[in-house]
PDB file of C-alpha atoms and ligand atoms in Angstrom:
ATOM      1  CA  MET A  94      27.911  53.817  22.986  1.00 95.00           C
ATOM      2  CA  GLU A  95      27.376  53.806  27.131  1.00 98.00           C
ATOM      3  CA  ILE A  96      25.160  51.778  28.128  1.00 98.00           C
ATOM      4  CA  HIS A  97      24.177  52.787  32.046  1.00 98.00           C
ATOM      5  CA  LEU A  98      21.262  50.362  34.025  1.00 98.00           C
ATOM      6  CA  ALA A  99      19.522  51.783  36.872  1.00 98.00           C
ATOM      7  CA  HIS A 100      21.880  50.924  39.583  1.00 98.00           C
ATOM      8  CA  THR A 101      17.759  49.877  42.396  1.00 98.00           C
ATOM      9  CA  GLN A 102      15.700  48.316  39.395  1.00 98.00           C
ATOM     10  CA  GLY A 103      13.001  45.349  38.697  1.00 98.00           C
ATOM     11  CA  PHE A 104      11.518  42.767  41.347  1.00 98.00           C
ATOM     12  CA  CYS A 105      11.292  44.646  44.840  1.00 97.00           C
ATOM     13  CA  ALA A 106      10.323  42.455  47.581  1.00 98.00           C
ATOM     14  CA  GLY A 107       6.820  42.895  47.667  1.00 97.00           C
ATOM     15  CA  VAL A 108       6.244  40.947  43.969  1.00 97.00           C
ATOM     16  CA  ALA A 109       9.733  38.590  44.239  1.00 97.00           C
ATOM     17  CA  SER A 110       7.542  37.288  47.048  1.00 98.00           C
ATOM     18  CA  ALA A 111       4.462  37.270  45.078  1.00 98.00           C
ATOM     19  CA  ILE A 112       6.243  35.242  41.685  1.00 98.00           C
ATOM     20  CA  GLU A 113       7.500  32.830  44.644  1.00 98.00           C
ATOM     21  CA  VAL A 114       3.971  32.223  46.105  1.00 98.00           C
ATOM     22  CA  VAL A 115       2.658  30.799  42.535  1.00 98.00           C
ATOM     23  CA  LYS A 116       5.695  28.757  41.936  1.00 98.00           C
ATOM     24  CA  ARG A 117       5.797  27.094  45.231  1.00 98.00           C
ATOM     25  CA  ALA A 118       1.544  26.491  44.922  1.00 98.00           C
ATOM     26  CA  LEU A 119       2.463  25.143  41.259  1.00 98.00           C
ATOM     27  CA  GLU A 120       4.434  22.692  43.219  1.00 98.00           C
ATOM     28  CA  LYS A 121       2.789  21.644  45.714  1.00 97.00           C
ATOM     29  CA  TYR A 122      -0.771  21.297  44.253  1.00 97.00           C
ATOM     30  CA  GLY A 123      -0.609  21.905  40.238  1.00 96.00           C
ATOM     31  CA  THR A 124      -3.595  23.009  37.402  1.00 95.00           C
ATOM     32  CA  PRO A 125      -5.650  24.603  38.263  1.00 92.00           C
ATOM     33  CA  LEU A 126      -4.909  27.143  40.595  1.00 96.00           C
ATOM     34  CA  TYR A 127      -6.431  30.125  40.519  1.00 98.00           C
ATOM     35  CA  VAL A 128      -5.141  33.517  41.177  1.00 98.00           C
ATOM     36  CA  ARG A 129      -7.595  36.035  41.473  1.00 97.00           C
ATOM     37  CA  HIS A 130      -6.239  39.220  39.504  1.00 96.00           C
ATOM     38  CA  HIS A 131      -2.423  39.251  37.588  1.00 96.00           C
ATOM     39  CA  ILE A 132      -0.276  38.622  39.990  1.00 94.00           C
ATOM     40  CA  VAL A 133       2.112  41.082  39.271  1.00 96.00           C
ATOM     41  CA  HIS A 134       1.188  43.806  35.964  1.00 95.00           C
ATOM     42  CA  ASN A 135       4.107  42.438  34.493  1.00 97.00           C
ATOM     43  CA  THR A 136       3.191  40.776  30.668  1.00 97.00           C
ATOM     44  CA  ALA A 137       5.454  37.868  30.620  1.00 97.00           C
ATOM     45  CA  VAL A 138       4.591  36.865  34.083  1.00 98.00           C
ATOM     46  CA  ILE A 139       1.977  36.371  33.475  1.00 98.00           C
ATOM     47  CA  LYS A 140       1.992  34.462  30.085  1.00 98.00           C
ATOM     48  CA  ASP A 141       4.521  32.574  31.946  1.00 98.00           C
ATOM     49  CA  PHE A 142       2.343  31.602  34.252  1.00 98.00           C
ATOM     50  CA  GLU A 143      -0.521  31.019  32.318  1.00 98.00           C
ATOM     51  CA  GLU A 144       1.717  28.854  30.036  1.00 97.00           C
ATOM     52  CA  GLN A 145       2.198  26.576  33.258  1.00 97.00           C
ATOM     53  CA  GLY A 146      -1.930  26.370  34.031  1.00 96.00           C
ATOM     54  CA  VAL A 147      -2.128  29.016  35.904  1.00 98.00           C
ATOM     55  CA  VAL A 148      -6.226  30.643  35.408  1.00 97.00           C
ATOM     56  CA  PHE A 149      -5.789  34.250  35.362  1.00 98.00           C
ATOM     57  CA  ILE A 150      -9.178  35.138  36.960  1.00 97.00           C
ATOM     58  CA  GLU A 151     -11.345  38.881  38.026  1.00 96.00           C
ATOM     59  CA  GLU A 152     -14.133  37.186  40.293  1.00 96.00           C
ATOM     60  CA  LEU A 153     -14.166  34.657  42.628  1.00 97.00           C
ATOM     61  CA  THR A 154     -17.049  33.336  40.758  1.00 97.00           C
ATOM     62  CA  GLU A 155     -15.008  31.486  37.870  1.00 97.00           C
ATOM     63  CA  VAL A 156     -13.093  29.250  40.567  1.00 97.00           C
ATOM     64  CA  PRO A 157     -14.920  26.358  41.039  1.00 95.00           C
ATOM     65  CA  GLU A 158     -16.510  25.552  44.745  1.00 90.00           C
ATOM     66  CA  GLY A 159     -13.110  24.248  46.781  1.00 90.00           C
ATOM     67  CA  GLY A 160     -11.545  25.429  44.431  1.00 94.00           C
ATOM     68  CA  ARG A 161      -7.406  27.408  45.307  1.00 96.00           C
ATOM     69  CA  VAL A 162      -6.876  30.580  44.867  1.00 98.00           C
ATOM     70  CA  ILE A 163      -4.645  32.968  45.371  1.00 98.00           C
ATOM     71  CA  PHE A 164      -4.957  37.197  45.906  1.00 98.00           C
ATOM     72  CA  SER A 165      -2.327  39.337  43.482  1.00 97.00           C
ATOM     73  CA  ALA A 166      -0.251  41.342  44.997  1.00 97.00           C
ATOM     74  CA  HIS A 167      -2.246  44.116  44.415  1.00 97.00           C
ATOM     75  CA  GLY A 168      -4.040  43.440  47.344  1.00 98.00           C
ATOM     76  CA  VAL A 169      -7.944  43.134  47.941  1.00 98.00           C
ATOM     77  CA  SER A 170     -10.696  44.788  49.611  1.00 98.00           C
ATOM     78  CA  PRO A 171     -12.061  42.416  53.105  1.00 98.00           C
ATOM     79  CA  SER A 172     -15.578  41.031  51.079  1.00 98.00           C
ATOM     80  CA  ILE A 173     -12.870  39.426  49.097  1.00 98.00           C
ATOM     81  CA  TYR A 174     -11.577  37.137  51.891  1.00 98.00           C
ATOM     82  CA  ASP A 175     -15.541  36.764  52.829  1.00 98.00           C
ATOM     83  CA  GLU A 176     -16.594  35.828  49.619  1.00 97.00           C
ATOM     84  CA  ALA A 177     -13.487  32.913  49.276  1.00 97.00           C
ATOM     85  CA  LYS A 178     -15.669  31.629  52.928  1.00 96.00           C
ATOM     86  CA  LYS A 179     -18.793  31.764  51.854  1.00 95.00           C
ATOM     87  CA  ARG A 180     -17.495  29.486  48.652  1.00 94.00           C
ATOM     88  CA  GLU A 181     -15.129  27.621  50.859  1.00 95.00           C
ATOM     89  CA  LEU A 182     -11.988  27.655  48.286  1.00 97.00           C
ATOM     90  CA  ILE A 183      -9.358  27.268  49.871  1.00 97.00           C
ATOM     91  CA  TYR A 184      -7.097  30.620  49.214  1.00 97.00           C
ATOM     92  CA  ILE A 185      -3.680  32.170  49.806  1.00 98.00           C
ATOM     93  CA  ASP A 186      -2.694  35.687  50.379  1.00 98.00           C
ATOM     94  CA  ALA A 187       0.907  37.332  48.412  1.00 98.00           C
ATOM     95  CA  THR A 188      -0.555  40.642  48.966  1.00 98.00           C
ATOM     96  CA  CYS A 189       2.270  42.920  49.818  1.00 98.00           C
ATOM     97  CA  PRO A 190       3.355  43.518  53.536  1.00 97.00           C
ATOM     98  CA  LEU A 191       3.570  47.274  52.575  1.00 98.00           C
ATOM     99  CA  VAL A 192      -0.153  47.069  51.201  1.00 98.00           C
ATOM    100  CA  THR A 193      -1.205  45.567  54.277  1.00 98.00           C
ATOM    101  CA  LYS A 194       0.152  48.345  56.109  1.00 98.00           C
ATOM    102  CA  VAL A 195      -2.117  50.980  53.717  1.00 98.00           C
ATOM    103  CA  HIS A 196      -5.449  48.498  54.369  1.00 98.00           C
ATOM    104  CA  ARG A 197      -4.570  49.131  58.534  1.00 98.00           C
ATOM    105  CA  GLU A 198      -3.811  52.677  58.342  1.00 98.00           C
ATOM    106  CA  ALA A 199      -7.483  51.989  56.433  1.00 98.00           C
ATOM    107  CA  THR A 200      -9.194  50.279  59.078  1.00 98.00           C
ATOM    108  CA  ASN A 201      -7.865  52.458  61.877  1.00 98.00           C
ATOM    109  CA  PHE A 202      -9.351  55.845  60.994  1.00 98.00           C
ATOM    110  CA  THR A 203     -12.603  54.133  59.988  1.00 98.00           C
ATOM    111  CA  LYS A 204     -13.033  52.942  63.349  1.00 98.00           C
ATOM    112  CA  LYS A 205     -11.814  57.033  64.714  1.00 98.00           C
ATOM    113  CA  GLU A 206     -14.887  58.323  61.870  1.00 98.00           C
ATOM    114  CA  VAL A 207     -12.465  59.884  59.890  1.00 98.00           C
ATOM    115  CA  GLN A 208     -12.937  61.012  56.823  1.00 98.00           C
ATOM    116  CA  THR A 209     -10.542  59.580  54.524  1.00 98.00           C
ATOM    117  CA  VAL A 210      -8.872  60.645  51.599  1.00 98.00           C
ATOM    118  CA  LEU A 211      -7.466  58.021  49.299  1.00 98.00           C
ATOM    119  CA  ILE A 212      -5.006  59.543  46.309  1.00 98.00           C
ATOM    120  CA  GLY A 213      -3.918  57.544  44.042  1.00 98.00           C
ATOM    121  CA  HIS A 214      -5.371  55.683  40.506  1.00 96.00           C
ATOM    122  CA  ARG A 215      -8.930  54.928  39.928  1.00 96.00           C
ATOM    123  CA  GLY A 216      -9.352  51.440  39.321  1.00 95.00           C
ATOM    124  CA  HIS A 217      -6.447  50.877  39.809  1.00 96.00           C
ATOM    125  CA  GLN A 218      -6.574  46.833  41.462  1.00 96.00           C
ATOM    126  CA  GLU A 219      -4.856  48.282  44.564  1.00 97.00           C
ATOM    127  CA  LEU A 220      -6.999  50.865  45.289  1.00 98.00           C
ATOM    128  CA  VAL A 221      -9.270  49.061  44.545  1.00 98.00           C
ATOM    129  CA  GLY A 222      -8.776  46.618  47.784  1.00 98.00           C
ATOM    130  CA  THR A 223      -8.135  49.774  50.094  1.00 98.00           C
ATOM    131  CA  SER A 224     -11.221  50.956  49.528  1.00 98.00           C
ATOM    132  CA  GLY A 225     -12.483  48.057  51.045  1.00 98.00           C
ATOM    133  CA  TYR A 226     -11.313  48.808  53.826  1.00 98.00           C
ATOM    134  CA  VAL A 227     -13.177  52.716  54.396  1.00 98.00           C
ATOM    135  CA  ASP A 228     -16.656  53.261  55.053  1.00 98.00           C
ATOM    136  CA  PRO A 229     -17.907  53.352  51.847  1.00 98.00           C
ATOM    137  CA  GLY A 230     -19.493  56.995  53.563  1.00 98.00           C
ATOM    138  CA  LEU A 231     -16.069  57.887  54.346  1.00 98.00           C
ATOM    139  CA  LEU A 232     -14.267  57.699  51.289  1.00 98.00           C
ATOM    140  CA  TYR A 233     -12.916  59.911  48.774  1.00 98.00           C
ATOM    141  CA  VAL A 234     -11.014  59.134  46.108  1.00 98.00           C
ATOM    142  CA  VAL A 235      -8.623  62.045  44.072  1.00 98.00           C
ATOM    143  CA  GLU A 236      -6.544  61.934  41.180  1.00 98.00           C
ATOM    144  CA  THR A 237      -5.071  65.062  40.360  1.00 98.00           C
ATOM    145  CA  GLU A 238      -5.313  68.679  41.435  1.00 98.00           C
ATOM    146  CA  ASP A 239      -9.155  69.087  40.102  1.00 98.00           C
ATOM    147  CA  ASP A 240     -10.087  66.662  42.697  1.00 98.00           C
ATOM    148  CA  ILE A 241      -9.273  68.417  45.032  1.00 98.00           C
ATOM    149  CA  ASP A 242      -9.959  71.357  43.917  1.00 98.00           C
ATOM    150  CA  ARG A 243     -14.264  70.182  44.176  1.00 98.00           C
ATOM    151  CA  LEU A 244     -13.592  67.742  46.981  1.00 98.00           C
ATOM    152  CA  GLU A 245     -16.063  68.802  49.801  1.00 97.00           C
ATOM    153  CA  LEU A 246     -15.961  67.489  53.024  1.00 98.00           C
ATOM    154  CA  ASP A 247     -17.156  67.573  56.906  1.00 96.00           C
ATOM    155  CA  PRO A 248     -15.349  70.365  58.684  1.00 94.00           C
ATOM    156  CA  PHE A 249     -16.397  68.419  62.311  1.00 95.00           C
ATOM    157  CA  LYS A 250     -15.514  65.352  61.526  1.00 97.00           C
ATOM    158  CA  PRO A 251     -11.884  64.257  61.550  1.00 98.00           C
ATOM    159  CA  THR A 252     -10.035  64.041  58.185  1.00 98.00           C
ATOM    160  CA  GLY A 253      -6.788  62.109  57.432  1.00 98.00           C
ATOM    161  CA  TYR A 254      -5.585  60.658  53.857  1.00 98.00           C
ATOM    162  CA  LEU A 255      -2.931  57.626  52.455  1.00 98.00           C
ATOM    163  CA  THR A 256      -1.969  57.123  49.403  1.00 98.00           C
ATOM    164  CA  GLN A 257      -1.589  54.308  47.068  1.00 98.00           C
ATOM    165  CA  THR A 258       1.171  52.673  47.476  1.00 97.00           C
ATOM    166  CA  THR A 259       3.385  53.062  43.531  1.00 96.00           C
ATOM    167  CA  LEU A 260       2.507  56.518  43.046  1.00 96.00           C
ATOM    168  CA  SER A 261       5.096  59.591  41.732  1.00 94.00           C
ATOM    169  CA  VAL A 262       6.870  61.061  45.096  1.00 95.00           C
ATOM    170  CA  THR A 263       6.744  63.879  43.861  1.00 94.00           C
ATOM    171  CA  ASP A 264       3.260  64.683  42.086  1.00 95.00           C
ATOM    172  CA  THR A 265       2.170  62.637  45.554  1.00 97.00           C
ATOM    173  CA  ALA A 266       3.561  65.362  47.794  1.00 96.00           C
ATOM    174  CA  VAL A 267       1.664  68.250  45.854  1.00 97.00           C
ATOM    175  CA  LEU A 268      -1.349  67.558  46.263  1.00 98.00           C
ATOM    176  CA  ILE A 269      -0.529  66.435  50.749  1.00 98.00           C
ATOM    177  CA  GLU A 270       0.196  69.564  50.257  1.00 97.00           C
ATOM    178  CA  LYS A 271      -2.539  70.931  48.069  1.00 98.00           C
ATOM    179  CA  LEU A 272      -4.155  69.034  50.988  1.00 98.00           C
ATOM    180  CA  LYS A 273      -2.034  69.971  53.942  1.00 97.00           C
ATOM    181  CA  ASP A 274      -4.111  73.979  51.800  1.00 97.00           C
ATOM    182  CA  LYS A 275      -7.696  73.185  51.740  1.00 97.00           C
ATOM    183  CA  PHE A 276      -7.153  70.752  55.167  1.00 97.00           C
ATOM    184  CA  PRO A 277      -4.820  71.816  57.797  1.00 96.00           C
ATOM    185  CA  GLY A 278      -6.677  70.036  60.086  1.00 94.00           C
ATOM    186  CA  ILE A 279      -6.162  66.407  58.123  1.00 98.00           C
ATOM    187  CA  MET A 280      -3.728  64.307  58.916  1.00 97.00           C
ATOM    188  CA  GLY A 281      -1.323  61.858  57.212  1.00 96.00           C
ATOM    189  CA  PRO A 282      -0.279  57.874  58.288  1.00 94.00           C
ATOM    190  CA  PRO A 283       2.541  57.570  60.053  1.00 87.00           C
ATOM    191  CA  LYS A 284       5.417  56.792  57.046  1.00 90.00           C
ATOM    192  CA  SER A 285       4.528  57.595  54.011  1.00 94.00           C
ATOM    193  CA  ASP A 286       2.623  54.496  51.648  1.00 96.00           C
ATOM    194  CA  ILE A 287       4.635  55.421  49.014  1.00 96.00           C
ATOM    195  CA  CYS A 288       6.149  52.874  49.648  1.00 97.00           C
ATOM    196  CA  PHE A 289      10.709  52.637  49.580  1.00 96.00           C
ATOM    197  CA  ALA A 290      11.145  50.284  45.990  1.00 97.00           C
ATOM    198  CA  THR A 291       8.726  53.105  43.892  1.00 96.00           C
ATOM    199  CA  GLN A 292      10.963  55.167  46.321  1.00 96.00           C
ATOM    200  CA  ASN A 293      13.905  54.078  45.030  1.00 97.00           C
ATOM    201  CA  ARG A 294      13.107  53.111  41.885  1.00 97.00           C
ATOM    202  CA  GLN A 295      12.784  56.862  41.134  1.00 97.00           C
ATOM    203  CA  ASP A 296      15.053  57.814  43.067  1.00 97.00           C
ATOM    204  CA  ALA A 297      17.481  55.621  40.571  1.00 98.00           C
ATOM    205  CA  VAL A 298      15.912  57.247  37.429  1.00 98.00           C
ATOM    206  CA  THR A 299      17.068  60.694  38.631  1.00 97.00           C
ATOM    207  CA  GLU A 300      20.096  59.867  38.911  1.00 97.00           C
ATOM    208  CA  LEU A 301      20.269  58.293  35.769  1.00 97.00           C
ATOM    209  CA  SER A 302      18.827  60.767  33.912  1.00 97.00           C
ATOM    210  CA  GLN A 303      21.112  63.732  34.966  1.00 95.00           C
ATOM    211  CA  HIS A 304      24.533  61.511  33.302  1.00 94.00           C
ATOM    212  CA  CYS A 305      22.107  59.402  30.403  1.00 97.00           C
ATOM    213  CA  ASP A 306      20.345  61.021  26.527  1.00 95.00           C
ATOM    214  CA  VAL A 307      17.468  59.395  26.498  1.00 98.00           C
ATOM    215  CA  ILE A 308      15.966  56.998  29.091  1.00 98.00           C
ATOM    216  CA  ILE A 309      14.378  53.046  27.948  1.00 98.00           C
ATOM    217  CA  ILE A 310      12.189  51.604  31.135  1.00 98.00           C
ATOM    218  CA  CYS A 311      11.288  48.283  30.250  1.00 98.00           C
ATOM    219  CA  GLY A 312       7.343  47.555  31.880  1.00 98.00           C
ATOM    220  CA  SER A 313       4.054  46.948  31.152  1.00 97.00           C
ATOM    221  CA  GLY A 314       1.498  49.864  29.823  1.00 96.00           C
ATOM    222  CA  HIS A 315      -1.429  48.707  33.103  1.00 93.00           C
ATOM    223  CA  SER A 316       2.219  48.701  35.654  1.00 96.00           C
ATOM    224  CA  SER A 317       1.909  51.710  37.469  1.00 94.00           C
ATOM    225  CA  ASN A 318       4.790  52.176  38.545  1.00 94.00           C
ATOM    226  CA  SER A 319       6.817  51.720  36.019  1.00 97.00           C
ATOM    227  CA  ASN A 320       3.778  54.611  33.875  1.00 96.00           C
ATOM    228  CA  ARG A 321       5.651  56.597  36.697  1.00 96.00           C
ATOM    229  CA  LEU A 322      10.060  55.823  36.193  1.00 97.00           C
ATOM    230  CA  LYS A 323       9.294  57.046  32.259  1.00 98.00           C
ATOM    231  CA  GLU A 324       7.309  60.303  33.529  1.00 97.00           C
ATOM    232  CA  THR A 325       9.995  60.933  35.840  1.00 97.00           C
ATOM    233  CA  ALA A 326      12.610  60.739  33.533  1.00 97.00           C
ATOM    234  CA  GLU A 327      10.488  63.231  31.417  1.00 97.00           C
ATOM    235  CA  LYS A 328      10.595  65.291  33.431  1.00 95.00           C
ATOM    236  CA  THR A 329      14.270  65.737  33.777  1.00 94.00           C
ATOM    237  CA  GLY A 330      13.700  66.770  30.312  1.00 94.00           C
ATOM    238  CA  ASN A 331      14.594  63.567  29.038  1.00 94.00           C
ATOM    239  CA  ALA A 332      13.127  60.993  25.734  1.00 96.00           C
ATOM    240  CA  SER A 333      11.696  58.690  27.550  1.00 98.00           C
ATOM    241  CA  TYR A 334      10.211  55.239  25.821  1.00 98.00           C
ATOM    242  CA  LEU A 335       8.138  52.377  28.189  1.00 98.00           C
ATOM    243  CA  ILE A 336       8.894  48.816  26.833  1.00 98.00           C
ATOM    244  CA  ASP A 337       7.136  45.593  27.647  1.00 98.00           C
ATOM    245  CA  SER A 338      10.253  43.716  25.517  1.00 98.00           C
ATOM    246  CA  VAL A 339      12.360  44.125  23.306  1.00 98.00           C
ATOM    247  CA  ALA A 340      10.227  43.776  20.313  1.00 98.00           C
ATOM    248  CA  GLU A 341       8.640  47.134  21.099  1.00 98.00           C
ATOM    249  CA  PHE A 342      12.341  48.799  21.243  1.00 98.00           C
ATOM    250  CA  ASP A 343      12.689  51.164  18.190  1.00 98.00           C
ATOM    251  CA  LEU A 344      17.033  51.354  17.259  1.00 97.00           C
ATOM    252  CA  ASN A 345      15.627  54.705  16.151  1.00 97.00           C
ATOM    253  CA  TRP A 346      15.281  55.665  19.890  1.00 98.00           C
ATOM    254  CA  ILE A 347      19.298  55.592  20.396  1.00 97.00           C
ATOM    255  CA  VAL A 348      21.050  56.821  17.208  1.00 95.00           C
ATOM    256  CA  GLY A 349      23.187  60.091  18.066  1.00 95.00           C
ATOM    257  CA  LYS A 350      23.072  59.917  21.761  1.00 96.00           C
ATOM    258  CA  SER A 351      25.945  58.271  23.628  1.00 97.00           C
ATOM    259  CA  ARG A 352      24.145  57.423  26.409  1.00 98.00           C
ATOM    260  CA  VAL A 353      21.605  55.229  27.341  1.00 98.00           C
ATOM    261  CA  GLY A 354      20.024  54.549  30.461  1.00 98.00           C
ATOM    262  CA  ILE A 355      17.830  51.699  30.977  1.00 98.00           C
ATOM    263  CA  SER A 356      15.483  50.933  33.853  1.00 98.00           C
ATOM    264  CA  SER A 357      12.397  48.587  34.404  1.00 98.00           C
ATOM    265  CA  GLY A 358       9.565  48.650  36.667  1.00 98.00           C
ATOM    266  CA  ALA A 359       9.338  46.748  40.234  1.00 97.00           C
ATOM    267  CA  SER A 360       7.050  43.625  38.314  1.00 97.00           C
ATOM    268  CA  VAL A 361      10.115  43.297  35.681  1.00 98.00           C
ATOM    269  CA  PRO A 362      11.803  40.087  35.036  1.00 98.00           C
ATOM    270  CA  GLU A 363      15.191  40.769  34.436  1.00 97.00           C
ATOM    271  CA  TYR A 364      15.747  38.750  31.342  1.00 98.00           C
ATOM    272  CA  ILE A 365      13.853  41.979  30.165  1.00 98.00           C
ATOM    273  CA  VAL A 366      16.692  44.249  30.294  1.00 98.00           C
ATOM    274  CA  GLN A 367      19.188  41.542  29.096  1.00 98.00           C
ATOM    275  CA  ASP A 368      17.516  41.534  26.237  1.00 98.00           C
ATOM    276  CA  LEU A 369      17.261  44.928  25.330  1.00 98.00           C
ATOM    277  CA  VAL A 370      21.456  45.188  26.730  1.00 98.00           C
ATOM    278  CA  ASN A 371      21.989  42.469  24.374  1.00 98.00           C
ATOM    279  CA  LYS A 372      20.077  43.806  21.331  1.00 98.00           C
ATOM    280  CA  ILE A 373      21.874  47.330  21.486  1.00 98.00           C
ATOM    281  CA  LEU A 374      25.641  45.687  22.104  1.00 98.00           C
ATOM    282  CA  GLU A 375      24.473  43.763  18.720  1.00 97.00           C
ATOM    283  CA  VAL A 376      23.537  46.490  17.109  1.00 96.00           C
ATOM    284  CA  TYR A 377      26.645  48.703  18.755  1.00 97.00           C
ATOM    285  CA  PRO A 378      29.228  45.325  20.569  1.00 97.00           C
ATOM    286  CA  ASP A 379      31.846  48.123  21.626  1.00 96.00           C
ATOM    287  CA  SER A 380      29.548  49.672  24.152  1.00 97.00           C
ATOM    288  CA  GLN A 381      29.918  49.570  27.581  1.00 98.00           C
ATOM    289  CA  VAL A 382      27.735  48.705  30.082  1.00 98.00           C
ATOM    290  CA  PHE A 383      27.243  50.211  33.759  1.00 98.00           C
ATOM    291  CA  ARG A 384      25.486  48.803  36.553  1.00 96.00           C
ATOM    292  CA  GLU A 385      26.488  49.566  40.116  1.00 94.00           C
ATOM    293  CA  GLU A 386      25.141  47.451  43.230  1.00 97.00           C
ATOM    294  CA  SER A 387      21.342  48.006  44.046  1.00 97.00           C
ATOM    295  CA  VAL A 388      20.230  49.939  47.569  1.00 97.00           C
ATOM    296  CA  GLU A 389      17.846  46.657  48.286  1.00 97.00           C
ATOM    297  CA  LYS A 390      20.040  43.960  47.475  1.00 94.00           C
ATOM    298  CA  ASP A 391      19.442  42.916  50.974  1.00 95.00           C
ATOM    299  CA  ILE A 392      15.292  43.514  51.670  1.00 97.00           C
ATOM    300  CA  ARG A 393      13.708  40.209  50.746  1.00 96.00           C
ATOM    301  CA  PHE A 394      10.227  39.709  52.565  1.00 97.00           C
ATOM    302  CA  ALA A 395       8.836  36.201  53.833  1.00 95.00           C
ATOM    303  CA  VAL A 396       6.913  34.304  51.046  1.00 97.00           C
ATOM    304  CA  PRO A 397       3.850  33.308  53.285  1.00 96.00           C
ATOM    305  CA  LYS A 398       3.009  29.206  53.985  1.00 95.00           C
ATOM    306  CA  VAL A 399       1.503  28.173  51.175  1.00 96.00           C
TER     307      VAL A 399
HETATM  308  S1  SF4 B 551       6.290  48.370  44.737  1.00 52.97           S
HETATM  309 FE1  SF4 B 551       6.017  48.655  47.101  1.00 52.97          FE
HETATM  310  S2  SF4 B 551       3.605  47.875  48.249  1.00 52.97           S
HETATM  311 FE2  SF4 B 551       4.234  47.377  45.278  1.00 52.97          FE
HETATM  312  S3  SF4 B 551       4.723  44.856  45.504  1.00 52.97           S
HETATM  313 FE3  SF4 B 551       6.031  46.012  45.689  1.00 52.97          FE
HETATM  314  S4  SF4 B 551       6.673  46.347  47.686  1.00 52.97           S
HETATM  315 FE4  SF4 B 551       5.173  46.059  48.093  1.00 52.97          FE
END
């Protein structure tokens, strides 16, 4: 058995920075420490912090007056900052800088009264946050080609599109083409909103799929970028599975296969991948493990002041 690990996988710079913020805040201030929304979308990371006393909340009303709260990597809308100030909460912002970039683009569009088509998954925390930077009268959320078919915009007003950072690169390209066909003057962001980490992980899975006959993605079911990795592998015709931890791995998936490809989403700790590799090695002790250097090995984001 050959075990091939995607060269670029696991924690991205934004996730590493957000997790570091929580660790430093725990060290410096202890508990109770509140985090609005799961700091990143990974079950193991959340469980680990909960065991250390971190309280994850969805509404700021759950934080006592004057309490300390961290905002997750997915970003929040301006109304959340306003609410935190009003309630005199001490907040630390762990929003990924690449999400903040999309917030700035949304703000610019709204300042110029640009009708803003926001491509993303309805209800996803990042999309909810970004929506808050767009004037509600100018906001149009689209998720599918059907949404674009139904979309009606004022032809006399400028129009632009923005996207969530963790979408499928290929699916989003199709949606953008469709938007451009329907609204030829539509403006895009200066540079793709899909972040480099999402792009690199999808590219790495596509490469992996070319020489493997089954792909296993480590990642939580509610993680957007992990699900996109599974879909990326499926598009190449490979069987692909998503597991939150090694406990969900089924050995039957690799019976009769000779090359197993493994990758993980941007919010997945490395030990989860290692657990899976160890499990396969237990059953196939002569397996060889292959991994090339990550294309992101030198990328770090500054950790916000805690
Ligand atoms: S996936 Fe991209 S946008 Fe999200 S935290 Fe990582 S680098 Fe930032």
